[in-house]
Tab-separated table of C-alpha atoms in Angstrom:
chain	number	residue	atom	x	y	z
A	9	MET	CA	48.446	-159.772	153.922
A	10	LEU	CA	51.722	-159.629	151.931
A	11	LEU	CA	54.136	-162.430	154.614
A	12	LEU	CA	57.882	-162.598	154.390
A	13	ALA	CA	59.832	-164.036	151.826
A	14	GLY	CA	60.501	-167.895	152.209
A	15	CYS	CA	57.707	-168.822	154.435
A	16	ALA	CA	55.442	-171.044	154.684
A	17	TYR	CA	50.764	-170.432	155.601
A	18	ALA	CA	48.751	-173.121	155.669
A	19	VAL	CA	45.644	-171.948	153.537
A	20	SER	CA	42.926	-175.186	154.311
A	21	GLY	CA	43.014	-178.398	155.022
A	22	GLY	CA	41.297	-182.038	154.686
A	23	ALA	CA	41.019	-184.120	151.748
A	24	ASP	CA	41.429	-180.329	149.194
A	25	ALA	CA	43.998	-178.393	150.575
A	26	ALA	CA	46.413	-175.684	150.007
A	27	GLU	CA	49.729	-175.126	151.375
A	28	GLY	CA	51.506	-172.287	150.155
A	29	GLU	CA	55.228	-170.396	149.966
A	30	GLN	CA	56.631	-167.246	148.629
A	31	HIS	CA	60.303	-165.820	148.007
A	32	ASP	CA	60.811	-162.432	146.790
A	33	TYR	CA	63.103	-160.609	143.632
A	34	PRO	CA	64.753	-157.720	142.459
A	35	TYR	CA	62.796	-157.731	139.458
A	36	THR	CA	59.436	-156.497	137.806
A	37	ALA	CA	56.424	-158.164	138.528
A	38	HIS	CA	55.760	-158.692	134.552
A	39	ASP	CA	59.754	-160.090	134.525
A	40	SER	CA	59.704	-162.566	137.229
A	41	PHE	CA	56.374	-164.182	136.028
A	42	LEU	CA	58.001	-165.138	132.767
A	43	LEU	CA	61.107	-166.116	134.611
A	44	THR	CA	58.609	-168.661	136.442
A	45	GLN	CA	56.986	-169.927	134.018
A	46	ASP	CA	60.594	-170.471	132.003
A	47	VAL	CA	61.613	-172.414	134.305
A	48	LEU	CA	58.148	-174.235	134.783
A	49	ARG	CA	58.516	-174.876	130.528
A	50	GLY	CA	62.563	-176.262	131.260
A	51	ASP	CA	60.972	-178.712	133.540
A	52	GLY	CA	58.163	-179.756	131.498
A	53	ILE	CA	55.406	-178.828	133.397
A	54	LEU	CA	52.091	-177.472	131.534
A	55	PHE	CA	50.061	-174.655	133.282
A	56	GLU	CA	47.816	-172.560	132.009
A	57	VAL	CA	48.184	-168.423	131.840
A	58	LYS	CA	45.908	-166.731	134.350
A	59	PRO	CA	44.987	-162.962	134.191
A	60	ASN	CA	47.138	-160.711	136.144
A	61	ASP	CA	50.768	-162.582	135.991
A	62	SER	CA	49.283	-165.760	137.479
A	63	LEU	CA	48.837	-169.050	136.197
A	64	VAL	CA	47.938	-171.939	137.612
A	65	THR	CA	49.719	-175.704	136.578
A	66	LEU	CA	47.705	-179.046	135.203
A	67	TRP	CA	46.849	-181.244	137.687
A	68	LYS	CA	48.976	-184.106	138.198
A	69	ASP	CA	49.156	-187.721	140.064
A	70	ALA	CA	50.364	-188.257	143.257
A	71	ASP	CA	53.579	-190.417	144.361
A	72	THR	CA	52.277	-191.030	148.137
A	73	GLY	CA	48.717	-192.463	149.347
A	74	ALA	CA	45.095	-191.602	149.592
A	75	GLY	CA	44.142	-190.384	152.487
A	76	ALA	CA	41.217	-192.438	154.547
A	77	LEU	CA	38.852	-190.341	152.284
A	78	GLY	CA	40.843	-191.259	149.379
A	79	SER	CA	40.457	-195.108	149.401
A	80	LEU	CA	37.040	-195.247	150.372
A	81	ILE	CA	35.839	-193.150	146.795
A	82	GLY	CA	38.682	-195.016	144.825
A	83	LYS	CA	40.168	-191.705	143.923
A	84	HIS	CA	43.679	-190.921	143.089
A	85	PRO	CA	46.002	-188.447	144.854
A	86	GLN	CA	46.747	-185.060	142.868
A	87	TYR	CA	48.347	-182.325	143.348
A	88	ARG	CA	48.515	-178.915	140.782
A	89	TYR	CA	50.613	-175.111	141.046
A	90	GLU	CA	48.951	-171.752	141.531
A	91	ILE	CA	51.616	-168.914	140.993
A	92	GLU	CA	51.642	-165.187	141.164
A	93	ALA	CA	53.854	-163.172	140.642
A	94	VAL	CA	53.209	-159.405	142.880
A	95	PRO	CA	54.473	-156.378	142.383
A	96	LEU	CA	56.360	-155.290	146.060
A	97	THR	CA	58.018	-151.880	144.500
A	98	ASP	CA	58.567	-150.908	140.362
A	99	ARG	CA	61.612	-152.769	140.410
A	100	SER	CA	60.587	-155.686	142.816
A	101	SER	CA	58.419	-157.673	143.451
A	102	ARG	CA	57.057	-161.657	145.796
A	103	VAL	CA	56.536	-165.069	144.070
A	104	VAL	CA	53.886	-166.915	145.550
A	105	VAL	CA	52.900	-170.893	144.984
A	106	ASN	CA	50.898	-172.567	146.755
A	107	VAL	CA	50.433	-176.265	146.024
A	108	ARG	CA	46.860	-177.450	145.967
A	109	VAL	CA	45.908	-181.049	146.576
A	110	GLU	CA	43.441	-183.225	146.838
A	111	ASP	CA	43.120	-186.598	148.940
A	112	ILE	CA	46.409	-185.999	149.645
A	113	PRO	CA	47.417	-186.938	153.524
A	114	GLU	CA	47.856	-183.305	154.817
A	115	GLU	CA	51.138	-184.541	156.597
A	116	ASP	CA	52.540	-185.658	152.850
A	117	ILE	CA	51.950	-182.355	151.904
A	118	ALA	CA	54.806	-180.857	152.697
A	119	LYS	CA	57.071	-182.966	150.108
A	120	TYR	CA	55.030	-181.406	147.068
A	121	LYS	CA	55.595	-177.540	147.967
A	122	ALA	CA	57.609	-175.821	144.792
A	123	GLY	CA	60.224	-174.757	146.713
A	124	THR	CA	60.953	-178.690	147.545
A	125	ARG	CA	60.132	-180.787	145.186
A	126	LEU	CA	60.842	-178.385	141.525
A	127	ASN	CA	63.257	-176.425	143.084
A	128	LEU	CA	60.975	-173.208	141.988
A	129	PHE	CA	63.146	-170.174	143.329
A	130	ASN	CA	66.532	-171.265	143.414
A	131	LYS	CA	66.463	-172.035	139.405
A	132	ILE	CA	64.877	-168.698	139.249
A	133	THR	CA	67.263	-166.903	140.479
A	134	ASP	CA	70.504	-169.006	138.518
A	135	LEU	CA	67.991	-168.002	135.173
A	136	ALA	CA	67.688	-164.835	135.934
A	137	ALA	CA	71.966	-165.605	137.143
A	138	LYS	CA	72.474	-166.453	133.651
A	139	PHE	CA	69.745	-163.756	131.738
A	140	PRO	CA	68.637	-160.892	133.358
A	141	PRO	CA	65.360	-158.870	132.684
A	142	SER	CA	65.339	-157.074	130.486
A	143	GLU	CA	63.160	-154.518	132.918
A	144	GLY	CA	64.713	-155.597	136.655
A	145	THR	CA	68.090	-153.840	136.874
A	146	PRO	CA	67.286	-149.529	135.183
A	147	LYS	CA	69.089	-148.438	132.956
A	148	GLU	CA	68.377	-144.902	132.505
A	149	GLY	CA	69.613	-142.303	135.159
A	150	GLY	CA	72.724	-144.043	137.199
A	151	VAL	CA	75.174	-146.660	136.117
A	152	ASN	CA	75.118	-150.756	137.433
A	153	TYR	CA	77.959	-151.625	139.176
A	154	ALA	CA	79.118	-155.119	139.790
A	155	LEU	CA	80.157	-156.753	143.025
A	156	LEU	CA	84.068	-156.769	144.191
A	157	PRO	CA	84.769	-160.514	144.831
A	158	ASN	CA	83.855	-161.003	148.372
A	159	GLU	CA	81.959	-157.210	148.147
A	160	ASP	CA	78.309	-156.068	150.600
A	161	LEU	CA	76.506	-153.616	149.586
A	162	LYS	CA	77.666	-151.194	151.922
A	163	GLY	CA	81.079	-152.039	150.819
A	164	LEU	CA	80.122	-150.815	147.536
A	165	ALA	CA	77.853	-147.279	148.540
A	166	LYS	CA	81.440	-146.520	150.009
A	167	ARG	CA	84.040	-147.554	147.358
A	168	ALA	CA	81.112	-145.324	144.504
A	169	THR	CA	79.537	-142.468	147.127
A	170	GLY	CA	82.026	-142.257	149.317
A	171	ASN	CA	79.250	-142.678	152.040
A	172	GLU	CA	78.614	-145.884	153.241
A	173	ASP	CA	75.336	-145.160	154.602
A	174	ASN	CA	73.824	-145.227	151.721
A	175	TRP	CA	73.461	-148.806	151.072
A	176	ARG	CA	69.737	-148.193	152.223
A	177	LEU	CA	68.743	-146.652	149.040
A	178	ILE	CA	70.598	-148.276	147.017
A	179	ALA	CA	69.068	-151.673	148.897
A	180	GLN	CA	65.458	-149.906	148.364
A	181	ASP	CA	66.060	-148.928	144.495
A	182	ASN	CA	67.167	-152.482	143.803
A	183	GLY	CA	64.699	-153.879	145.589
A	184	LEU	CA	66.895	-155.699	148.049
A	185	LYS	CA	66.465	-155.028	151.663
A	186	SER	CA	69.728	-156.140	153.410
A	187	PRO	CA	73.627	-155.590	152.503
A	188	THR	CA	74.316	-158.889	151.283
A	189	ASP	CA	71.538	-159.688	149.059
A	190	GLY	CA	72.711	-158.555	146.289
A	191	ALA	CA	75.303	-161.170	145.556
A	192	SER	CA	73.485	-163.046	143.234
A	193	LEU	CA	73.178	-160.160	140.964
A	194	PRO	CA	74.955	-159.507	137.970
A	195	SER	CA	75.302	-155.679	139.413
A	196	ILE	CA	73.710	-152.434	141.014
A	197	TRP	CA	71.872	-149.884	140.027
A	198	ILE	CA	73.030	-146.796	141.940
A	199	ARG	CA	71.993	-143.503	140.648
A	200	ASN	CA	73.609	-140.138	139.173
A	201	THR	CA	72.385	-137.901	142.181
A	202	LEU	CA	74.176	-141.037	144.592
A	203	LEU	CA	77.589	-141.094	142.890
A	204	SER	CA	80.106	-139.457	144.051
A	205	VAL	CA	83.544	-138.777	141.948
A	206	PRO	CA	83.072	-141.132	138.299
A	207	ASN	CA	84.745	-144.655	138.941
A	208	LYS	CA	86.957	-146.679	136.363
A	209	GLY	CA	86.310	-149.470	137.891
A	210	SER	CA	82.455	-149.746	137.164
A	211	THR	CA	81.026	-151.931	134.865
A	212	GLY	CA	77.476	-149.431	134.227
A	213	ASP	CA	75.172	-148.242	131.275
A	214	ASN	CA	74.767	-144.353	131.660
């Protein structure tokens, strides 16, 4: 079942447990997966690539005390990340990250979530802003527009198409959900059929 972006959900409990996070991006699943790998490499985190745009990081020793069971058998607490990029549309995807732990007390699991410990989702966004994925924003059949300062998708729709209500279709085409979601993107693609008259202020590729 797909959940809302940013929600956390428990997978299991006990000595062996996992807790998940997810975040949506306006890029193909493969591009989001490549961005995730680049962020992990930049942080020096080793991982094994699996099929279907997924990976598993190597186990890493935790810096927290063992739970009751772990203390009894002398096992050191450890954790790893199980990551998958799931397509939502042909131009958007969801990165799902489970932190898998062993012998870490339940109350400490949240400390090891990728969003908290690695700032993973924000780093993916920052990296994509510096090096936009080649497939993330459509390049044909429309124009790529840069948002003006303090402009949202409604303002862009009014400026480029003459109708503010077109923001919904623009958002859908770019894998966005609200008028303010495009603020972190280098450009927003608008299909030719929505465009009113050529706008000299656009920054785009036809």
